[in-house]
């Protein structure tokens, strides 16, 4: 199959630091190449891939994130070549799928973001022409009636995320420095338990700096340590040796890659019930799901010794492996091509 | 001819207050209807037109200005109907022409904005498929090598802008409250001359408020008066009775509707040499063009008595009438249809 993968333009593929969507796009692209497909990745010039790389920006225009021009210029370049492919898989935000509406080649758009009212209205209009997949059933319900071909969970590369059953005594928070991700809650939990906490986080944008200065930094215990963005290997090491990962999510996260990364190496997750969390963690078996309070998280952390690291790993092997994700997307592409064929009859 | 006019989504057509592009789109749309064309105006629901009005937003989403969603949803609605028209004339920003690239119907995009590096890169890429016109020769030179069908100056409705040779002794500034438009310079000029100054202006966005509070308000003389956004009739009255209009423009304005509105009613303009100013004002005949200083403007205002109001009016009648603009656009559409026809041969 001649497949185009359109990545978001804001970070390289794979990401050198922060970038959940970018990691998924990378896994999927490399997996499809290994399956023997003819894959073209539309990303930025410094991306690394075994697919054919096509780009208009040598470097990711991260400093212009959210602006129209980079997003549009990147998507335009991809869709200009639409006729060269059997299917186009678009992971970019709104402008990409907007152009995809006029594509002669069928387009699948993976919903990576939250179902805001604006997003719902736009995607509903695009649904007349393009196909969608959700990344969790929770997200799918939020979006309602779109032209869905299914729910396909994100995945983790089990070869890279090596299992480790021997844990050190620290807690781990991993995520952007944003109130939505709940670093301030993680800090309180660590303080109450008097435990070491590593915060592996991105603090680059103005609002991230403001939140950190005002709501996190003043409360950091002497055992807490803020680590900046790290490379993949270092990140995996943080996961592998943590007693547990805290996922104090403060908004309805549509998936939550952190949870499967953690469980993959055998590290349980203590998470707040929100968004897709109950679809990803098996409560009391691969971690604990609590309601929205610091005290409940504290109590749950005290019990993580009861979780078998092997159960965490097995859960990811079964439901969140890249092998499963790639196979699901291949099936979705084939399904779309069948639907398009029957339309033409 | 079946013509689609795509307005920017941010303000109604015609604008109820601020909105230069919106005024031009309104003039052109109504003029084309009068010429007997079958015109559809893509704008917002509260717009008033004799053309067929088509919209997805009941009210202009002005509070979301600059966001992707309103712009994209509006443009998508228009281009979804592309096949119903012989030509599509797009006045929206970047996303509209981006979708226009994939339109089966030829698209003319009027460049209404400044030639930033990003805009130049994007429009150059779009130039493979869509047509452009500049609104001044200055602007056209800035954009360089695009698929241009010509320069078409903006225009003013001479029936609405009635001539008046009897002036009161006040100065007029009209424009957004932005450093680029130079209200702070107008205030200094009025202070030095100890003359009454009306500032008819928009102060709605955060940066406009900040600029006003910090750089304009503290220097307002007791003879200066800040008037908010006004309706068309009131605006024209301000022009008609002014001794002269100040155009202390601080950036290379690609056209400058204020200058022709003022000259249309017989009111000379004292402007700073920048952007298209020398193409619009005849120095010493319809106003004065000075270099960038308050003192030069002061000296020029002292000499405005030497300008014949009738020369101002005649200059607009000759070069900036809606009749001329509508005829120029009709010719541009016909030229594009010929070019497209010859492409297909």
XYZ file of C-alpha atoms in Angstrom, chain A residues 51-211:
161
model
C 10.130 5.759 5.307
C 10.579 8.351 2.553
C 10.813 11.703 4.334
C 9.199 14.727 2.673
C 9.308 18.206 4.188
C 9.220 21.965 3.678
C 10.716 22.939 7.055
C 14.310 21.847 7.699
C 13.672 22.251 11.396
C 10.446 22.022 13.392
C 9.025 25.551 13.843
C 8.286 24.829 17.518
C 8.563 28.509 18.454
C 5.591 29.295 16.197
C 3.336 26.638 17.701
C -0.331 27.372 17.084
C 0.270 29.811 14.218
C -1.503 29.238 10.915
C 1.404 29.521 8.507
C 3.636 26.551 9.479
C 0.681 24.204 9.849
C -0.857 25.265 6.525
C 2.378 25.302 4.527
C 3.282 21.824 5.791
C -0.191 20.366 5.083
C -0.321 22.035 1.675
C 2.939 20.353 0.709
C 1.541 16.961 1.704
C -1.878 17.256 0.077
C -0.362 18.634 -3.111
C 1.055 15.132 -3.544
C -2.213 13.379 -2.600
C -2.560 11.522 -5.891
C 0.677 9.612 -5.307
C -0.869 7.605 -2.442
C -3.548 4.986 -1.840
C -4.344 6.403 1.578
C -3.383 9.480 3.584
C -3.198 9.219 7.359
C -3.305 12.698 8.886
C -2.224 13.277 12.495
C -2.072 17.081 12.285
C -4.602 19.357 13.962
C -7.375 21.164 12.122
C -5.836 22.627 8.966
C -4.512 19.311 7.651
C -7.915 17.572 7.752
C -9.415 20.795 6.325
C -7.279 20.398 3.207
C -7.907 16.648 3.344
C -11.581 17.354 2.702
C -10.625 18.190 -0.886
C -8.195 15.295 -1.327
C -8.770 12.888 -4.221
C -7.170 10.160 -2.076
C -9.067 8.890 0.992
C -7.982 10.430 4.280
C -7.986 8.976 7.782
C -7.620 11.497 10.576
C -6.644 10.263 14.017
C -8.218 12.392 16.725
C -5.362 13.105 19.100
C -6.946 15.995 20.977
C -9.868 16.822 23.239
C -13.407 17.220 21.902
C -13.869 20.972 22.243
C -17.094 22.410 20.818
C -15.123 23.961 17.950
C -13.369 20.678 17.165
C -16.653 18.780 17.202
C -18.306 21.244 14.823
C -15.389 21.194 12.421
C -14.873 17.437 12.357
C -18.601 16.883 11.949
C -18.464 18.981 8.759
C -15.345 17.136 7.561
C -17.051 13.800 8.273
C -18.888 14.001 4.968
C -15.619 13.197 3.241
C -12.890 12.012 5.565
C -12.605 9.116 8.010
C -11.807 9.290 11.700
C -10.507 7.049 14.418
C -10.554 7.724 18.134
C -7.712 6.795 20.484
C -10.080 5.706 23.276
C -13.751 4.879 23.657
C -14.065 7.803 26.037
C -12.802 10.198 23.344
C -15.043 8.610 20.755
C -18.126 9.173 22.896
C -17.150 12.813 23.403
C -16.976 13.401 19.658
C -20.295 11.709 19.018
C -21.456 10.999 15.526
C -18.436 11.198 13.192
C -17.437 9.047 10.242
C -15.598 6.630 12.557
C -13.734 3.525 11.444
C -12.999 2.537 15.037
C -11.083 3.120 18.236
C -7.383 2.368 18.009
C -5.413 2.712 21.224
C -1.960 4.245 21.206
C 0.930 1.896 21.805
C 4.387 1.442 23.199
C 7.408 -0.318 21.694
C 7.956 -3.278 24.009
C 11.477 -3.903 22.710
C 12.590 -0.433 23.755
C 10.674 -0.424 27.035
C 12.454 -3.306 28.784
C 10.816 -4.922 31.754
C 12.322 -4.394 35.209
C 10.859 -5.812 38.391
C 13.427 -4.299 40.788
C 12.282 -0.860 41.847
C 13.896 2.046 43.661
C 11.795 3.921 46.204
C 10.970 7.034 44.146
C 7.787 8.365 42.587
C 7.651 9.620 39.013
C 5.661 12.384 37.366
C 6.020 12.713 33.609
C 4.216 15.316 31.508
C 4.058 18.927 30.400
C 4.200 21.534 33.165
C 0.517 22.371 32.868
C -2.312 22.458 35.443
C -4.112 19.880 33.297
C -1.347 17.339 33.878
C -1.398 17.942 37.645
C 2.272 18.328 38.669
C 1.080 20.341 41.677
C -0.859 17.290 42.911
C 2.128 14.981 42.414
C 4.247 17.302 44.553
C 1.709 17.257 47.380
C 1.487 13.472 47.269
C 5.274 13.118 47.481
C 5.454 15.621 50.341
C 2.848 13.774 52.378
C 4.646 10.466 51.843
C 8.063 12.059 52.334
C 9.211 10.252 49.212
C 11.610 11.188 46.455
C 9.771 12.524 43.357
C 11.227 13.083 39.900
C 9.294 15.445 37.654
C 10.333 14.788 34.047
C 8.700 17.722 32.351
C 8.692 20.407 29.676
C 8.758 24.033 30.859
C 9.278 26.047 27.686
C 6.122 28.011 26.933
C 5.119 31.129 28.865
C 2.052 29.553 30.474
C 4.108 26.531 31.525
C 6.685 28.777 33.216
C 3.958 30.769 34.959
C 2.221 27.661 36.294
